[in-house]
């Protein structure tokens, strides 16, 4: 397959001109220098995308078959469980790349369809639900209660981190209820449909996020809802017929919950989460984000498909994942020592998570930023 040249200006992929002007004015040239250093890295390679995704998802399903058929608690079952969850996590992370892809090229439309067929529908996570990720790069929404991927965990007490983590075992139940119960009921009730489109139609880590699903994408959403519901019906039918046993359902739940938990935990090292709900500039968004720079096996597994370079991604959202490592090395080597870019690095997930925990420990309950997310008046 040939390599497609992707322009640096589009709705999802480019940095706003106003943000660039602000950075030029405030940072004495480091941002223009950084942009020039990576200017040749905006090409997405279809060969890399297709190969990486297909190997990951096929490996995940192969190991899942071993997991379901191996003797209970055998090494084969344990290792296949761990391997399948890591590969599903990697394959699932391409949902992020899909949102940043050019929407009108057939090459990427087919990538999205295949991703849904092999990953999105079976795991009840069609990529269109992540359409709200665009707001996560907006100066209007980033770091505010209207950002579906931001919680003020560093500017709230530790209990908020614990509440965040406590949701992970429930995530499979949420998505099954969303597509197996709420979807079909909402097709028959207009008021419930509006509620579903507003409250349960975005892939978010901020449970207080409220925004109606875009009307222009409702047809797409309906199609994948029908497919997900049909998938659940097939599973339920096999359970009734005894083909799938309660033991199989338990195994399915465990691997589903663990796979979703990997991303939930990884999120703790994506940002500093110290904003209190005010709007943030492009530079502020970048400074609030983290690059994990340690070369360890855990970093490779926990931050697949370029997620380890999250600050770099917020600086230049249109860079494809397979060029982020090269871009990071260039910027680290050639930007001046006092460049803000160097301050975004952390040696490991644990270092970033420890910073978050210490900040939360230092935050008294009466100074918590969380009431703003709850849409409640803040304590005096």
Coordinates of C-alpha atoms in Angstrom, one line a residue:
X1 CA 0.0 0.0 0.0
X2 CA 1.2 3.5 -0.7
X3 CA 1.7 6.2 1.9
X4 CA -0.9 9.0 2.0
X5 CA 0.1 12.5 2.5
X6 CA -2.1 14.2 5.1
X7 CA -2.4 18.0 5.2
X8 CA -1.8 19.7 8.5
X9 CA -5.1 21.7 8.5
X10 CA -8.5 20.1 9.1
X11 CA -11.3 20.0 11.7
X12 CA -9.8 17.2 13.7
X13 CA -6.1 17.3 13.1
X14 CA -4.6 20.8 13.0
X15 CA -3.7 23.3 15.7
X16 CA -5.8 26.4 15.4
X17 CA -4.2 29.5 13.9
X18 CA -5.0 31.6 16.9
X19 CA -3.3 29.1 19.2
X20 CA -0.2 29.1 17.1
X21 CA -0.1 32.9 17.2
X22 CA -0.4 32.9 20.9
X23 CA 2.4 30.4 21.3
X24 CA 4.6 32.5 18.9
X25 CA 4.0 35.5 21.1
X26 CA 4.5 33.9 24.5
X27 CA 7.3 31.5 23.9
X28 CA 9.9 33.3 21.9
X29 CA 10.0 30.9 19.0
X30 CA 10.2 27.4 20.5
X31 CA 6.9 26.4 19.1
X32 CA 7.6 27.4 15.5
X33 CA 10.9 25.7 15.9
X34 CA 9.2 22.5 17.2
X35 CA 6.7 22.6 14.4
X36 CA 9.4 22.9 11.8
X37 CA 11.3 20.0 13.3
X38 CA 8.3 17.7 12.8
X39 CA 6.9 19.2 9.5
X40 CA 7.9 16.1 7.5
X41 CA 6.2 13.6 9.8
X42 CA 2.5 14.2 9.0
X43 CA 2.2 11.3 6.7
X44 CA 0.0 8.3 7.7
X45 CA 1.1 4.9 6.4
X46 CA -1.8 2.7 5.6
X47 CA 0.5 -0.3 5.6
X48 CA 1.6 0.3 9.2
X49 CA -2.0 1.0 10.3
X50 CA -3.5 -2.1 8.7
X51 CA -0.7 -4.5 9.7
X52 CA -0.5 -3.3 13.3
X53 CA -4.2 -3.5 13.8
X54 CA -4.8 -6.8 12.1
X55 CA -1.9 -8.5 13.8
X56 CA -3.1 -7.2 17.2
X57 CA -6.8 -8.1 16.8
X58 CA -6.2 -11.5 15.2
X59 CA -3.6 -12.3 18.0
X60 CA -6.2 -11.2 20.6
X61 CA -8.9 -13.4 19.3
X62 CA -6.6 -16.4 18.9
X63 CA -5.4 -16.1 22.5
X64 CA -9.0 -15.7 23.6
X65 CA -9.9 -19.0 22.0
X66 CA -7.0 -20.6 24.1
X67 CA -8.3 -18.7 27.2
X68 CA -11.8 -20.2 26.9
X69 CA -10.6 -23.8 26.1
X70 CA -7.6 -24.2 28.5
X71 CA -8.1 -25.9 31.8
X72 CA -9.2 -23.5 34.6
X73 CA -6.3 -21.8 36.3
X74 CA -3.8 -23.4 34.1
X75 CA -0.7 -21.5 33.0
X76 CA -2.1 -21.6 29.4
X77 CA -5.3 -19.9 30.6
X78 CA -3.6 -17.3 32.7
X79 CA -1.0 -16.4 30.0
X80 CA -3.6 -16.3 27.2
X81 CA -5.8 -14.1 29.4
X82 CA -3.0 -11.6 29.9
X83 CA -1.8 -11.7 26.3
X84 CA -5.3 -11.4 24.8
X85 CA -6.2 -8.4 27.0
X86 CA -3.0 -6.6 26.1
X87 CA -3.6 -7.2 22.4
X88 CA -7.2 -6.2 22.6
X89 CA -6.1 -3.0 24.4
X90 CA -3.6 -2.3 21.6
X91 CA -6.2 -2.9 18.9
X92 CA -8.8 -0.9 20.8
X93 CA -6.5 2.1 21.0
X94 CA -6.8 2.6 17.3
X95 CA -10.2 4.1 18.1
X96 CA -8.2 7.2 19.0
X97 CA -6.4 7.2 15.6
X98 CA -9.8 6.8 13.8
X99 CA -11.1 10.0 15.3
X100 CA -8.0 11.9 14.1
X101 CA -8.1 10.4 10.6
X102 CA -9.3 12.4 7.5
X103 CA -13.0 11.6 7.4
X104 CA -13.5 11.6 3.6
X105 CA -10.9 9.2 2.3
X106 CA -12.1 5.7 1.4
X107 CA -9.0 4.1 2.8
X108 CA -9.7 5.3 6.3
X109 CA -13.5 4.7 6.0
X110 CA -12.8 1.1 5.4
X111 CA -10.3 1.0 8.2
X112 CA -13.1 2.2 10.5
X113 CA -15.6 -0.4 9.2
X114 CA -13.1 -3.2 9.7
X115 CA -12.2 -1.9 13.1
X116 CA -15.9 -2.0 14.1
X117 CA -16.4 -5.5 12.7
X118 CA -13.4 -7.1 14.5
X119 CA -13.2 -4.9 17.6
X120 CA -15.9 -2.3 18.1
X121 CA -19.0 -4.5 17.8
X122 CA -17.8 -7.6 19.6
X123 CA -16.5 -5.4 22.5
X124 CA -19.6 -3.1 22.4
X125 CA -17.4 0.0 21.7
X126 CA -18.2 1.2 18.1
X127 CA -15.8 4.0 17.3
X128 CA -18.4 6.6 16.6
X129 CA -19.0 6.9 20.4
X130 CA -15.6 8.4 20.6
X131 CA -16.5 11.3 18.3
X132 CA -16.5 13.6 21.4
X133 CA -12.7 13.3 21.6
X134 CA -12.6 16.3 19.2
X135 CA -13.7 18.4 22.2
X136 CA -10.7 17.2 24.2
X137 CA -8.4 19.2 21.9
X138 CA -10.5 22.3 22.0
X139 CA -9.5 25.4 23.9
X140 CA -13.2 25.8 24.7
X141 CA -13.7 22.5 26.4
X142 CA -10.3 21.0 27.5
X143 CA -10.0 20.7 31.2
X144 CA -13.6 21.8 31.9
X145 CA -16.6 19.8 33.0
X146 CA -17.6 19.7 29.3
X147 CA -14.5 17.7 28.5
X148 CA -15.4 14.0 28.5
X149 CA -11.8 13.0 29.2
X150 CA -10.9 15.2 32.1
X151 CA -11.5 15.1 35.8
X152 CA -9.8 17.4 38.4
X153 CA -8.2 14.5 40.2
X154 CA -5.2 16.5 41.3
X155 CA -7.2 19.4 42.6
X156 CA -9.7 17.1 44.5
X157 CA -9.2 14.8 47.5
X158 CA -7.8 11.3 47.1
X159 CA -11.3 9.9 47.4
X160 CA -12.0 11.0 43.8
X161 CA -9.1 8.9 42.5
X162 CA -10.5 5.9 44.4
X163 CA -14.0 6.6 43.0
X164 CA -12.6 6.8 39.5
X165 CA -10.8 3.4 39.9
X166 CA -13.9 1.8 41.5
X167 CA -15.8 2.2 38.3
X168 CA -13.6 -0.2 36.4
X169 CA -15.3 -3.5 37.4
X170 CA -18.7 -2.0 36.3
X171 CA -17.7 -0.9 32.8
X172 CA -18.8 -4.1 31.1
X173 CA -22.2 -3.9 32.8
X174 CA -22.6 -0.3 31.6
X175 CA -22.0 -1.1 28.0
X176 CA -24.2 -4.2 28.0
X177 CA -27.0 -2.2 29.5
X178 CA -26.4 0.6 27.0
X179 CA -26.7 -1.5 23.9
X180 CA -28.8 -4.4 25.2
X181 CA -31.5 -2.5 27.1
X182 CA -31.4 1.3 26.5
X183 CA -30.8 1.1 22.7
X184 CA -33.9 -1.0 21.8
X185 CA -36.1 0.8 24.3
X186 CA -35.1 4.2 23.0
X187 CA -36.0 3.3 19.5
X188 CA -39.6 3.1 20.7
X189 CA -39.7 6.2 22.9
X190 CA -38.7 9.6 21.7
X191 CA -38.1 11.1 25.1
X192 CA -35.9 8.2 26.2
X193 CA -34.0 8.4 22.9
X194 CA -33.1 12.0 23.6
X195 CA -31.9 11.0 27.1
X196 CA -29.8 8.2 25.6
X197 CA -28.3 10.5 23.0
X198 CA -27.4 13.1 25.7
X199 CA -26.3 10.9 28.6
X200 CA -25.0 7.6 27.3
X201 CA -23.7 8.1 23.7
X202 CA -20.1 9.2 24.3
X203 CA -17.0 7.2 25.3
X204 CA -15.9 9.2 28.3
X205 CA -14.0 8.9 31.6
X206 CA -15.8 11.9 33.0
X207 CA -19.1 10.5 34.3
X208 CA -20.6 14.0 34.6
X209 CA -20.2 14.7 30.9
X210 CA -23.5 15.8 29.3
X211 CA -23.7 16.6 25.6
X212 CA -26.1 15.5 22.9
X213 CA -24.8 13.2 20.3
X214 CA -24.3 15.1 16.9
X215 CA -27.4 14.9 14.7
X216 CA -25.3 14.4 11.6
X217 CA -23.9 11.1 12.9
X218 CA -27.2 9.7 14.3
X219 CA -27.7 7.3 11.3
X220 CA -24.2 5.9 11.8
X221 CA -25.0 5.5 15.5
X222 CA -28.2 3.7 14.8
X223 CA -26.5 1.2 12.5
X224 CA -23.9 0.2 15.1
X225 CA -26.6 0.1 17.8
X226 CA -28.5 -2.4 15.8
X227 CA -25.4 -4.5 15.2
X228 CA -24.4 -4.4 18.9
X229 CA -27.9 -5.3 20.0
X230 CA -28.0 -8.2 17.5
X231 CA -24.7 -9.4 18.9
X232 CA -26.0 -9.4 22.4
X233 CA -29.1 -11.3 21.3
X234 CA -27.0 -14.0 19.7
X235 CA -25.0 -14.3 22.9
X236 CA -28.2 -14.5 25.0
X237 CA -29.7 -17.1 22.7
X238 CA -26.6 -19.3 23.0
X239 CA -26.8 -18.9 26.8
X240 CA -30.5 -20.0 26.8
X241 CA -29.6 -23.0 24.6
X242 CA -26.8 -24.0 26.9
X243 CA -24.1 -23.5 24.4
X244 CA -22.6 -20.7 26.5
X245 CA -22.5 -21.6 30.2
X246 CA -22.3 -19.4 33.3
X247 CA -18.6 -20.3 33.5
X248 CA -18.1 -18.9 29.9
X249 CA -19.9 -15.7 30.9
X250 CA -17.6 -15.3 33.9
X251 CA -14.6 -15.8 31.7
X252 CA -16.0 -13.3 29.2
X253 CA -16.7 -10.7 31.9
X254 CA -13.2 -11.0 33.4
X255 CA -11.3 -10.5 30.2
X256 CA -13.7 -7.7 29.1
X257 CA -13.4 -5.9 32.5
X258 CA -9.6 -6.3 32.6
X259 CA -9.1 -5.0 29.0
X260 CA -11.2 -1.9 29.7
X261 CA -9.4 -1.4 33.0
X262 CA -6.0 -1.2 31.3
X263 CA -7.1 2.0 29.5
X264 CA -8.8 3.4 32.6
X265 CA -5.6 3.0 34.6
X266 CA -3.5 4.3 31.8
X267 CA -5.5 7.5 31.9
X268 CA -4.1 8.4 35.3
X269 CA -0.8 9.2 33.6
X270 CA -2.2 11.0 30.5
X271 CA -2.6 14.5 32.2
X272 CA -1.8 16.2 35.4
X273 CA -5.5 16.8 36.1
X274 CA -4.9 20.0 38.1
X275 CA -7.2 22.4 36.2
X276 CA -10.2 23.6 38.2
X277 CA -12.6 24.0 35.3
X278 CA -11.4 27.2 33.6
X279 CA -10.7 27.3 29.9
X280 CA -7.1 26.5 29.0
X281 CA -5.0 27.7 26.0
X282 CA -3.3 25.4 23.6
X283 CA 0.0 25.8 25.6
X284 CA -1.8 25.1 28.9
X285 CA -3.3 21.9 27.5
X286 CA 0.1 20.8 26.4
X287 CA 1.7 21.6 29.7
X288 CA -1.1 19.7 31.5
X289 CA -0.2 16.6 29.5
X290 CA 2.5 14.0 30.0
X291 CA 5.1 12.2 28.0
X292 CA 6.2 8.8 29.5
X293 CA 9.8 8.6 28.5
X294 CA 11.0 5.5 30.3
X295 CA 12.0 2.6 28.0
X296 CA 10.5 -0.2 30.0
X297 CA 8.3 -3.2 29.0
X298 CA 5.5 -1.8 31.1
X299 CA 5.5 1.4 29.1
X300 CA 5.3 -0.5 25.9
X301 CA 2.3 -2.6 27.1
X302 CA 0.4 0.1 29.0
X303 CA 0.9 2.9 26.4
X304 CA 0.3 1.3 23.0
X305 CA -0.1 3.1 19.7
X306 CA 1.7 6.3 20.7
X307 CA -0.2 6.9 23.9
X308 CA 3.1 7.4 25.8
X309 CA 3.6 10.7 23.9
X310 CA 0.4 12.3 25.1
X311 CA 1.9 15.8 25.6
X312 CA 3.4 15.7 22.1
X313 CA 0.0 14.5 20.8
X314 CA -1.7 17.6 22.3
X315 CA 1.0 19.8 20.9
X316 CA 0.6 18.4 17.4
X317 CA -2.7 16.4 17.3
X318 CA -2.3 15.5 13.6
X319 CA 0.9 13.5 13.9
X320 CA 0.3 9.8 13.2
X321 CA 1.1 7.5 16.0
X322 CA 3.9 5.7 14.2
X323 CA 5.9 9.0 13.9
X324 CA 5.5 10.2 17.5
X325 CA 8.6 8.4 18.7
X326 CA 10.8 10.0 16.0
X327 CA 9.2 13.4 16.6
X328 CA 9.8 13.1 20.4
X329 CA 13.5 12.3 19.8
X330 CA 14.0 15.3 17.5
X331 CA 12.3 17.7 19.9
X332 CA 14.2 16.3 22.9
X333 CA 17.5 16.7 21.1
X334 CA 17.1 20.0 19.3
X335 CA 14.8 22.2 21.4
X336 CA 16.6 24.6 23.8
X337 CA 17.1 23.3 27.3
X338 CA 14.6 25.9 28.7
X339 CA 11.9 24.8 26.3
X340 CA 8.6 23.8 28.1
X341 CA 8.6 20.6 26.1
X342 CA 11.2 19.0 28.3
X343 CA 9.1 19.6 31.4
X344 CA 6.3 17.3 30.2
X345 CA 8.4 14.1 30.5
X346 CA 8.0 11.5 33.3
X347 CA 10.2 8.4 33.6
X348 CA 7.3 6.0 34.1
X349 CA 3.6 5.5 34.7
X350 CA 4.3 5.2 38.4
X351 CA 6.1 8.5 38.6
X352 CA 3.2 10.3 36.9
X353 CA 0.6 8.5 39.1
X354 CA 2.6 9.3 42.2
X355 CA 2.6 13.0 41.3
X356 CA -1.2 12.8 40.9
X357 CA -1.6 11.0 44.2
X358 CA 0.6 13.6 46.1
X359 CA -1.3 16.5 44.6
X360 CA -4.6 14.9 45.7
X361 CA -3.4 14.2 49.2
X362 CA -2.5 17.9 49.5
X363 CA -6.0 19.1 48.4
X364 CA -8.4 19.6 51.3
X365 CA -12.0 18.6 50.7
X366 CA -13.2 22.2 51.1
X367 CA -10.9 23.3 48.2
X368 CA -12.0 20.5 45.9
X369 CA -12.6 21.4 42.3
X370 CA -15.1 18.5 41.9
X371 CA -18.3 20.6 42.8
X372 CA -17.8 22.4 39.5
X373 CA -18.0 19.1 37.6
X374 CA -21.1 18.2 39.7
X375 CA -22.6 21.6 38.7
X376 CA -22.8 22.5 42.4
X377 CA -21.7 25.8 44.1
X378 CA -18.2 25.6 45.4
X379 CA -17.6 25.8 49.2
X380 CA -16.4 29.2 50.5

